[in-house]
Structure formats: structure tokens, C-alpha cells
PDB file of C-alpha atoms in Angstrom:
ATOM      1  CA  UNK A   1     237.888 241.859-104.610  1.00  0.00           C
ATOM      2  CA  UNK A   2     239.997 242.067-101.500  1.00  0.00           C
ATOM      3  CA  UNK A   3     237.661 240.757 -98.808  1.00  0.00           C
ATOM      4  CA  UNK A   4     239.415 239.395 -95.745  1.00  0.00           C
ATOM      5  CA  UNK A   5     237.386 237.139 -93.490  1.00  0.00           C
ATOM      6  CA  UNK A   6     237.963 236.026 -89.927  1.00  0.00           C
ATOM      7  CA  UNK A   7     235.918 234.298 -87.281  1.00  0.00           C
ATOM      8  CA  UNK A   8     234.693 236.858 -84.762  1.00  0.00           C
ATOM      9  CA  UNK A   9     235.320 235.161 -81.427  1.00  0.00           C
ATOM     10  CA  UNK A  10     237.687 232.657 -79.847  1.00  0.00           C
ATOM     11  CA  UNK A  11     237.720 231.504 -76.235  1.00  0.00           C
ATOM     12  CA  UNK A  12     240.769 229.614 -74.996  1.00  0.00           C
ATOM     13  CA  UNK A  13     241.996 228.307 -71.680  1.00  0.00           C
ATOM     14  CA  UNK A  14     245.178 229.776 -70.254  1.00  0.00           C
ATOM     15  CA  UNK A  15     248.159 227.635 -71.208  1.00  0.00           C
ATOM     16  CA  UNK A  16     246.479 226.136 -74.281  1.00  0.00           C
ATOM     17  CA  UNK A  17     247.269 227.076 -77.859  1.00  0.00           C
ATOM     18  CA  UNK A  18     245.111 229.545 -79.778  1.00  0.00           C
ATOM     19  CA  UNK A  19     244.606 229.320 -83.512  1.00  0.00           C
ATOM     20  CA  UNK A  20     243.098 232.249 -85.374  1.00  0.00           C
ATOM     21  CA  UNK A  21     242.150 231.720 -88.994  1.00  0.00           C
ATOM     22  CA  UNK A  22     241.832 234.140 -91.871  1.00  0.00           C
ATOM     23  CA  UNK A  23     240.966 233.863 -95.543  1.00  0.00           C
ATOM     24  CA  UNK A  24     241.699 236.434 -98.207  1.00  0.00           C
ATOM     25  CA  UNK A  25     240.817 236.774-101.854  1.00  0.00           C
ATOM     26  CA  UNK A  26     243.517 238.853-103.533  1.00  0.00           C
ATOM     27  CA  UNK A  27     246.023 236.398-104.986  1.00  0.00           C
ATOM     28  CA  UNK A  28     248.429 239.247-105.760  1.00  0.00           C
ATOM     29  CA  UNK A  29     248.859 240.144-102.102  1.00  0.00           C
ATOM     30  CA  UNK A  30     252.506 240.607-101.221  1.00  0.00           C
ATOM     31  CA  UNK A  31     252.485 240.644 -97.440  1.00  0.00           C
ATOM     32  CA  UNK A  32     250.001 239.327 -94.910  1.00  0.00           C
ATOM     33  CA  UNK A  33     249.930 240.756 -91.424  1.00  0.00           C
ATOM     34  CA  UNK A  34     248.644 240.028 -87.961  1.00  0.00           C
ATOM     35  CA  UNK A  35     247.925 242.981 -85.706  1.00  0.00           C
ATOM     36  CA  UNK A  36     246.851 242.971 -82.066  1.00  0.00           C
ATOM     37  CA  UNK A  37     244.575 245.582 -80.517  1.00  0.00           C
ATOM     38  CA  UNK A  38     244.137 245.651 -76.770  1.00  0.00           C
ATOM     39  CA  UNK A  39     241.187 247.543 -75.241  1.00  0.00           C
ATOM     40  CA  UNK A  40     241.574 251.284 -75.678  1.00  0.00           C
ATOM     41  CA  UNK A  41     244.858 250.921 -77.541  1.00  0.00           C
ATOM     42  CA  UNK A  42     246.111 251.256 -81.099  1.00  0.00           C
ATOM     43  CA  UNK A  43     247.265 248.469 -83.377  1.00  0.00           C
ATOM     44  CA  UNK A  44     250.416 246.572 -82.568  1.00  0.00           C
ATOM     45  CA  UNK A  45     252.154 244.754 -85.402  1.00  0.00           C
ATOM     46  CA  UNK A  46     252.581 241.183 -84.179  1.00  0.00           C
ATOM     47  CA  UNK A  47     254.072 239.494 -87.178  1.00  0.00           C
ATOM     48  CA  UNK A  48     253.877 239.315 -90.933  1.00  0.00           C
ATOM     49  CA  UNK A  49     254.679 236.864 -93.676  1.00  0.00           C
ATOM     50  CA  UNK A  50     255.760 237.391 -97.236  1.00  0.00           C
ATOM     51  CA  UNK A  51     253.564 235.707 -99.789  1.00  0.00           C
ATOM     52  CA  UNK A  52     256.291 233.348-101.010  1.00  0.00           C
ATOM     53  CA  UNK A  53     256.684 231.799 -97.564  1.00  0.00           C
ATOM     54  CA  UNK A  54     254.722 228.931 -96.027  1.00  0.00           C
ATOM     55  CA  UNK A  55     255.533 229.432 -92.399  1.00  0.00           C
ATOM     56  CA  UNK A  56     257.096 231.897 -90.037  1.00  0.00           C
ATOM     57  CA  UNK A  57     257.828 231.369 -86.362  1.00  0.00           C
ATOM     58  CA  UNK A  58     258.562 234.091 -83.844  1.00  0.00           C
ATOM     59  CA  UNK A  59     258.755 232.954 -80.212  1.00  0.00           C
ATOM     60  CA  UNK A  60     255.208 231.895 -79.230  1.00  0.00           C
ATOM     61  CA  UNK A  61     253.754 232.925 -82.581  1.00  0.00           C
ATOM     62  CA  UNK A  62     253.548 230.707 -85.656  1.00  0.00           C
ATOM     63  CA  UNK A  63     252.092 231.940 -88.924  1.00  0.00           C
ATOM     64  CA  UNK A  64     251.040 229.449 -91.577  1.00  0.00           C
ATOM     65  CA  UNK A  65     250.203 230.502 -95.125  1.00  0.00           C
ATOM     66  CA  UNK A  66     248.418 228.314 -97.641  1.00  0.00           C
ATOM     67  CA  UNK A  67     248.571 230.400-100.782  1.00  0.00           C
ATOM     68  CA  UNK A  68     246.642 227.897-102.874  1.00  0.00           C
ATOM     69  CA  UNK A  69     243.643 228.145-100.537  1.00  0.00           C
ATOM     70  CA  UNK A  70     244.335 231.809 -99.609  1.00  0.00           C
ATOM     71  CA  UNK A  71     244.302 230.802 -95.962  1.00  0.00           C
ATOM     72  CA  UNK A  72     246.357 232.366 -93.197  1.00  0.00           C
ATOM     73  CA  UNK A  73     246.512 231.301 -89.580  1.00  0.00           C
ATOM     74  CA  UNK A  74     248.120 232.569 -86.403  1.00  0.00           C
ATOM     75  CA  UNK A  75     248.949 230.128 -83.645  1.00  0.00           C
ATOM     76  CA  UNK A  76     249.754 231.427 -80.175  1.00  0.00           C
ATOM     77  CA  UNK A  77     251.433 228.824 -77.996  1.00  0.00           C
ATOM     78  CA  UNK A  78     250.937 228.785 -74.221  1.00  0.00           C
ATOM     79  CA  UNK A  79     248.239 231.465 -74.351  1.00  0.00           C
ATOM     80  CA  UNK A  80     248.367 233.939 -71.478  1.00  0.00           C
ATOM     81  CA  UNK A  81     245.805 236.357 -70.053  1.00  0.00           C
ATOM     82  CA  UNK A  82     247.779 239.191 -71.646  1.00  0.00           C
ATOM     83  CA  UNK A  83     246.969 237.693 -75.037  1.00  0.00           C
ATOM     84  CA  UNK A  84     243.306 238.675 -74.620  1.00  0.00           C
ATOM     85  CA  UNK A  85     242.716 241.198 -77.397  1.00  0.00           C
ATOM     86  CA  UNK A  86     241.303 241.641 -80.869  1.00  0.00           C
ATOM     87  CA  UNK A  87     243.496 240.175 -83.596  1.00  0.00           C
ATOM     88  CA  UNK A  88     243.278 241.585 -87.113  1.00  0.00           C
ATOM     89  CA  UNK A  89     244.416 239.840 -90.234  1.00  0.00           C
ATOM     90  CA  UNK A  90     245.384 242.197 -93.080  1.00  0.00           C
ATOM     91  CA  UNK A  91     246.636 241.817 -96.607  1.00  0.00           C
ATOM     92  CA  UNK A  92     248.793 244.292 -98.500  1.00  0.00           C
ATOM     93  CA  UNK A  93     247.893 244.797-102.128  1.00  0.00           C
ATOM     94  CA  UNK A  94     250.685 244.585-104.625  1.00  0.00           C
ATOM     95  CA  UNK A  95     252.081 247.905-105.868  1.00  0.00           C
ATOM     96  CA  UNK A  96     250.523 250.320-103.394  1.00  0.00           C
ATOM     97  CA  UNK A  97     250.946 248.811 -99.903  1.00  0.00           C
ATOM     98  CA  UNK A  98     247.352 249.604 -98.926  1.00  0.00           C
ATOM     99  CA  UNK A  99     246.009 247.231 -96.301  1.00  0.00           C
ATOM    100  CA  UNK A 100     242.661 245.473 -96.307  1.00  0.00           C
ATOM    101  CA  UNK A 101     241.611 244.312 -92.871  1.00  0.00           C
ATOM    102  CA  UNK A 102     239.454 241.516 -91.614  1.00  0.00           C
ATOM    103  CA  UNK A 103     236.762 242.238 -89.053  1.00  0.00           C
ATOM    104  CA  UNK A 104     238.982 241.075 -86.205  1.00  0.00           C
ATOM    105  CA  UNK A 105     238.846 238.038 -83.917  1.00  0.00           C
ATOM    106  CA  UNK A 106     238.197 238.740 -80.248  1.00  0.00           C
ATOM    107  CA  UNK A 107     240.289 236.306 -78.213  1.00  0.00           C
ATOM    108  CA  UNK A 108     239.272 235.746 -74.619  1.00  0.00           C
ATOM    109  CA  UNK A 109     241.641 233.820 -72.369  1.00  0.00           C
ATOM    110  CA  UNK A 110     239.980 232.158 -69.403  1.00  0.00           C
ATOM    111  CA  UNK A 111     241.710 230.837 -66.319  1.00  0.00           C
TER     112      UNK A 111
ATOM    113  CA  UNK B   1     259.947 249.511 -84.952  1.00  0.00           C
ATOM    114  CA  UNK B   2     258.684 252.967 -85.807  1.00  0.00           C
ATOM    115  CA  UNK B   3     257.809 255.379 -83.023  1.00  0.00           C
ATOM    116  CA  UNK B   4     254.614 257.136 -84.067  1.00  0.00           C
ATOM    117  CA  UNK B   5     252.749 259.718 -82.055  1.00  0.00           C
ATOM    118  CA  UNK B   6     249.338 261.230 -82.630  1.00  0.00           C
ATOM    119  CA  UNK B   7     247.805 264.359 -81.189  1.00  0.00           C
ATOM    120  CA  UNK B   8     245.333 264.658 -79.671  1.00  0.00           C
ATOM    121  CA  UNK B   9     244.945 261.191 -78.208  1.00  0.00           C
ATOM    122  CA  UNK B  10     241.242 261.849 -77.703  1.00  0.00           C
ATOM    123  CA  UNK B  11     238.740 264.651 -78.010  1.00  0.00           C
ATOM    124  CA  UNK B  12     235.077 265.426 -77.578  1.00  0.00           C
ATOM    125  CA  UNK B  13     233.770 267.871 -80.158  1.00  0.00           C
ATOM    126  CA  UNK B  14     230.528 269.607 -81.028  1.00  0.00           C
ATOM    127  CA  UNK B  15     228.806 268.904 -84.300  1.00  0.00           C
ATOM    128  CA  UNK B  16     229.624 271.334 -87.070  1.00  0.00           C
ATOM    129  CA  UNK B  17     233.159 271.972 -85.840  1.00  0.00           C
ATOM    130  CA  UNK B  18     236.437 270.641 -87.279  1.00  0.00           C
ATOM    131  CA  UNK B  19     239.346 268.828 -85.671  1.00  0.00           C
ATOM    132  CA  UNK B  20     242.879 268.449 -86.981  1.00  0.00           C
ATOM    133  CA  UNK B  21     244.802 265.342 -85.977  1.00  0.00           C
ATOM    134  CA  UNK B  22     248.580 265.265 -86.180  1.00  0.00           C
ATOM    135  CA  UNK B  23     250.794 262.271 -86.869  1.00  0.00           C
ATOM    136  CA  UNK B  24     254.546 262.400 -86.232  1.00  0.00           C
ATOM    137  CA  UNK B  25     257.095 259.658 -86.967  1.00  0.00           C
ATOM    138  CA  UNK B  26     260.581 259.521 -85.477  1.00  0.00           C
ATOM    139  CA  UNK B  27     262.235 258.898 -88.851  1.00  0.00           C
ATOM    140  CA  UNK B  28     261.540 259.494 -92.523  1.00  0.00           C
ATOM    141  CA  UNK B  29     259.090 257.076 -94.102  1.00  0.00           C
ATOM    142  CA  UNK B  30     258.009 256.413 -97.650  1.00  0.00           C
ATOM    143  CA  UNK B  31     254.273 256.166 -97.176  1.00  0.00           C
ATOM    144  CA  UNK B  32     251.787 257.533 -94.678  1.00  0.00           C
ATOM    145  CA  UNK B  33     248.148 256.502 -94.495  1.00  0.00           C
ATOM    146  CA  UNK B  34     245.051 257.486 -92.528  1.00  0.00           C
ATOM    147  CA  UNK B  35     242.507 254.909 -91.367  1.00  0.00           C
ATOM    148  CA  UNK B  36     239.198 255.118 -89.560  1.00  0.00           C
ATOM    149  CA  UNK B  37     237.919 252.545 -87.083  1.00  0.00           C
ATOM    150  CA  UNK B  38     234.267 253.050 -86.257  1.00  0.00           C
ATOM    151  CA  UNK B  39     233.006 251.677 -82.935  1.00  0.00           C
ATOM    152  CA  UNK B  40     233.248 247.901 -82.858  1.00  0.00           C
ATOM    153  CA  UNK B  41     234.383 247.771 -86.471  1.00  0.00           C
ATOM    154  CA  UNK B  42     237.510 246.987 -88.410  1.00  0.00           C
ATOM    155  CA  UNK B  43     239.767 249.553 -90.051  1.00  0.00           C
ATOM    156  CA  UNK B  44     238.925 251.354 -93.249  1.00  0.00           C
ATOM    157  CA  UNK B  45     241.496 253.245 -95.289  1.00  0.00           C
ATOM    158  CA  UNK B  46     240.601 256.907 -95.751  1.00  0.00           C
ATOM    159  CA  UNK B  47     243.513 258.075 -97.880  1.00  0.00           C
ATOM    160  CA  UNK B  48     247.192 257.941 -98.673  1.00  0.00           C
ATOM    161  CA  UNK B  49     249.027 261.089 -97.612  1.00  0.00           C
ATOM    162  CA  UNK B  50     251.424 262.084-100.393  1.00  0.00           C
ATOM    163  CA  UNK B  51     254.403 264.273 -99.651  1.00  0.00           C
ATOM    164  CA  UNK B  52     254.280 267.437-101.695  1.00  0.00           C
ATOM    165  CA  UNK B  53     251.034 266.661-103.496  1.00  0.00           C
ATOM    166  CA  UNK B  54     247.353 266.064-102.874  1.00  0.00           C
ATOM    167  CA  UNK B  55     246.311 262.995-100.918  1.00  0.00           C
ATOM    168  CA  UNK B  56     244.821 259.987-102.690  1.00  0.00           C
ATOM    169  CA  UNK B  57     241.365 259.217-101.312  1.00  0.00           C
ATOM    170  CA  UNK B  58     239.562 255.897-101.204  1.00  0.00           C
ATOM    171  CA  UNK B  59     236.047 255.436-102.440  1.00  0.00           C
ATOM    172  CA  UNK B  60     233.580 257.103-100.104  1.00  0.00           C
ATOM    173  CA  UNK B  61     236.028 259.681 -98.747  1.00  0.00           C
ATOM    174  CA  UNK B  62     236.495 263.190-100.145  1.00  0.00           C
ATOM    175  CA  UNK B  63     238.982 265.967 -99.651  1.00  0.00           C
ATOM    176  CA  UNK B  64     236.397 268.511 -98.512  1.00  0.00           C
ATOM    177  CA  UNK B  65     235.452 266.318 -95.576  1.00  0.00           C
ATOM    178  CA  UNK B  66     238.921 264.946 -94.765  1.00  0.00           C
ATOM    179  CA  UNK B  67     241.605 267.362 -95.899  1.00  0.00           C
ATOM    180  CA  UNK B  68     245.087 265.914 -95.449  1.00  0.00           C
ATOM    181  CA  UNK B  69     248.500 267.508 -95.441  1.00  0.00           C
ATOM    182  CA  UNK B  70     251.960 265.972 -95.619  1.00  0.00           C
ATOM    183  CA  UNK B  71     254.560 268.718 -95.659  1.00  0.00           C
ATOM    184  CA  UNK B  72     257.536 266.366 -95.170  1.00  0.00           C
ATOM    185  CA  UNK B  73     258.505 262.711 -94.775  1.00  0.00           C
ATOM    186  CA  UNK B  74     257.854 262.526 -91.016  1.00  0.00           C
ATOM    187  CA  UNK B  75     254.605 264.440 -90.470  1.00  0.00           C
ATOM    188  CA  UNK B  76     251.001 264.452 -91.644  1.00  0.00           C
ATOM    189  CA  UNK B  77     247.684 265.911 -90.545  1.00  0.00           C
ATOM    190  CA  UNK B  78     244.100 264.793 -91.058  1.00  0.00           C
ATOM    191  CA  UNK B  79     241.250 267.218 -90.546  1.00  0.00           C
ATOM    192  CA  UNK B  80     237.747 265.970 -89.888  1.00  0.00           C
ATOM    193  CA  UNK B  81     235.559 268.820 -91.143  1.00  0.00           C
ATOM    194  CA  UNK B  82     232.009 269.849 -90.255  1.00  0.00           C
ATOM    195  CA  UNK B  83     231.706 266.936 -87.872  1.00  0.00           C
ATOM    196  CA  UNK B  84     228.581 264.961 -87.132  1.00  0.00           C
ATOM    197  CA  UNK B  85     228.026 262.168 -84.573  1.00  0.00           C
ATOM    198  CA  UNK B  86     228.630 259.647 -87.375  1.00  0.00           C
ATOM    199  CA  UNK B  87     232.269 260.791 -87.431  1.00  0.00           C
ATOM    200  CA  UNK B  88     232.795 259.427 -83.928  1.00  0.00           C
ATOM    201  CA  UNK B  89     235.599 256.922 -84.473  1.00  0.00           C
ATOM    202  CA  UNK B  90     239.204 256.139 -83.816  1.00  0.00           C
ATOM    203  CA  UNK B  91     241.438 257.730 -86.442  1.00  0.00           C
ATOM    204  CA  UNK B  92     244.806 256.055 -86.952  1.00  0.00           C
ATOM    205  CA  UNK B  93     247.792 256.989 -89.004  1.00  0.00           C
ATOM    206  CA  UNK B  94     250.146 254.347 -90.305  1.00  0.00           C
ATOM    207  CA  UNK B  95     253.538 254.395 -91.976  1.00  0.00           C
ATOM    208  CA  UNK B  96     255.283 252.174 -94.488  1.00  0.00           C
ATOM    209  CA  UNK B  97     258.937 252.120 -95.402  1.00  0.00           C
ATOM    210  CA  UNK B  98     260.388 252.786 -91.985  1.00  0.00           C
ATOM    211  CA  UNK B  99     264.040 251.811 -92.028  1.00  0.00           C
ATOM    212  CA  UNK B 100     263.614 250.313 -95.499  1.00  0.00           C
ATOM    213  CA  UNK B 101     261.215 247.728 -94.093  1.00  0.00           C
ATOM    214  CA  UNK B 102     258.122 246.798 -96.045  1.00  0.00           C
ATOM    215  CA  UNK B 103     255.954 246.586 -92.980  1.00  0.00           C
ATOM    216  CA  UNK B 104     253.239 248.931 -91.870  1.00  0.00           C
ATOM    217  CA  UNK B 105     253.186 250.377 -88.359  1.00  0.00           C
ATOM    218  CA  UNK B 106     250.310 252.195 -86.722  1.00  0.00           C
ATOM    219  CA  UNK B 107     250.089 255.129 -84.408  1.00  0.00           C
ATOM    220  CA  UNK B 108     248.179 254.888 -81.114  1.00  0.00           C
ATOM    221  CA  UNK B 109     245.057 256.437 -82.609  1.00  0.00           C
ATOM    222  CA  UNK B 110     242.911 259.472 -81.861  1.00  0.00           C
ATOM    223  CA  UNK B 111     239.583 258.728 -80.215  1.00  0.00           C
ATOM    224  CA  UNK B 112     236.980 261.218 -81.385  1.00  0.00           C
ATOM    225  CA  UNK B 113     233.519 261.623 -79.959  1.00  0.00           C
ATOM    226  CA  UNK B 114     231.173 264.056 -81.672  1.00  0.00           C
ATOM    227  CA  UNK B 115     228.148 265.242 -79.713  1.00  0.00           C
TER     228      UNK B 115
END
């Protein structure tokens, strides 16, 4: 199967780091993605990682991939109020690029 | 990144009617997809829009209910037919293969409410 699982909620204090976790089941996945959805908006591609990589850093975002455990995480450094949103983890199946999404993690940043 | 527009951005429709949603990309892309996001839920793939041939539907979705067109490499439409309140969702198109990149970008979505 291609179930993608995420925790549903995360509350973090402004200025702290946020870590959002995701597990997937399809070992043939080629790319793994993190999307951000703000209230009333569409999906914004935040970052992605190719399955042969362990880590990818992009400014405040760090993605870690543990392929053995099929575990993906997104770390947001110095979390700001503008980071409050729903974050979706998604995996791309090999050969057809179709995405399977997790349920989304609602991140709330408190002052 | 890809610039993707969808029309309409939102609509309120009566049950039994149909609505056609348009998706336009600013450059040619390899793949175009249509997703549905029901209220408070994650995204579910409806179908892959194939240029010049019939769309490929996922389990649970059929062409009679969700006819799709893709006349060229930058444009696609999704029609939600004979609507019921259960069709109230956000419908999003996405594209793959923009600028040779193997990343998938999403449009802003069409918010549909069926009364």
C-alpha cells in the first residue's frame, strides 16, 4: 500500500524549532514532498527530497529522510507566526508521478 | 516555479447542475492531474489528464461524473457533473514536468459549494 501517516497537530512557540514527522510505506517512492496550505489557499510546494538522499537543507527548512524506517521529517528553524498552516507530506510513486498525501499536520505558532 | 491558474476560484451551485473548472499553466508540462480535497481532509487524486487521449481515473472516480479534457500541454478542464452536496470540495489541478523538473506544483484550487 501507499499509506502516508502524519500526526495531526503541532503547537510551537514563536522562535522555537518545529519538527513535523511523516511515515510512508511505499519503498519504491522516488520523491518525497512537503507542501504548505494556509487557510483558504492552495498548496505551496515547500521542499522535496529525492529518495537517494538523507538530508536536504533550504534556508530555515531541513528535511531528513530515513529510508530504512520509511520516515521523513521537516524541521522549521526559528518558527514564525507566518508558519502557521497545514503541512502535507506526500510521496511520489515510481513510474507514474502520482502523489499520495498524508492527512496533514496543523501547525499553530503561539507567541 | 510554475504559474498555474484555475477558473473559477470559487462557486456556489445548485444540485443537479454541472460545473467546468479550467486549469491553465504558463508553460508546457508533461503531466497534469486533478485532485479533490473534501472539507477538513487531505487530497485525493481523481485522475491524470492525458493530452490527446482519455483521462486515467483512480478507483472510485468515473468519467461520467468527472469528465476531463486536455487539448494541449498547457490546459485542462474538469467537469463535476450532476452535482450533489457531497461534491462540495476544493478541486485542485497539479502539473509535473515544468521546466524539466520532476516536482509537482499545484494550482490555487476551486472552492465548490453545492446546495
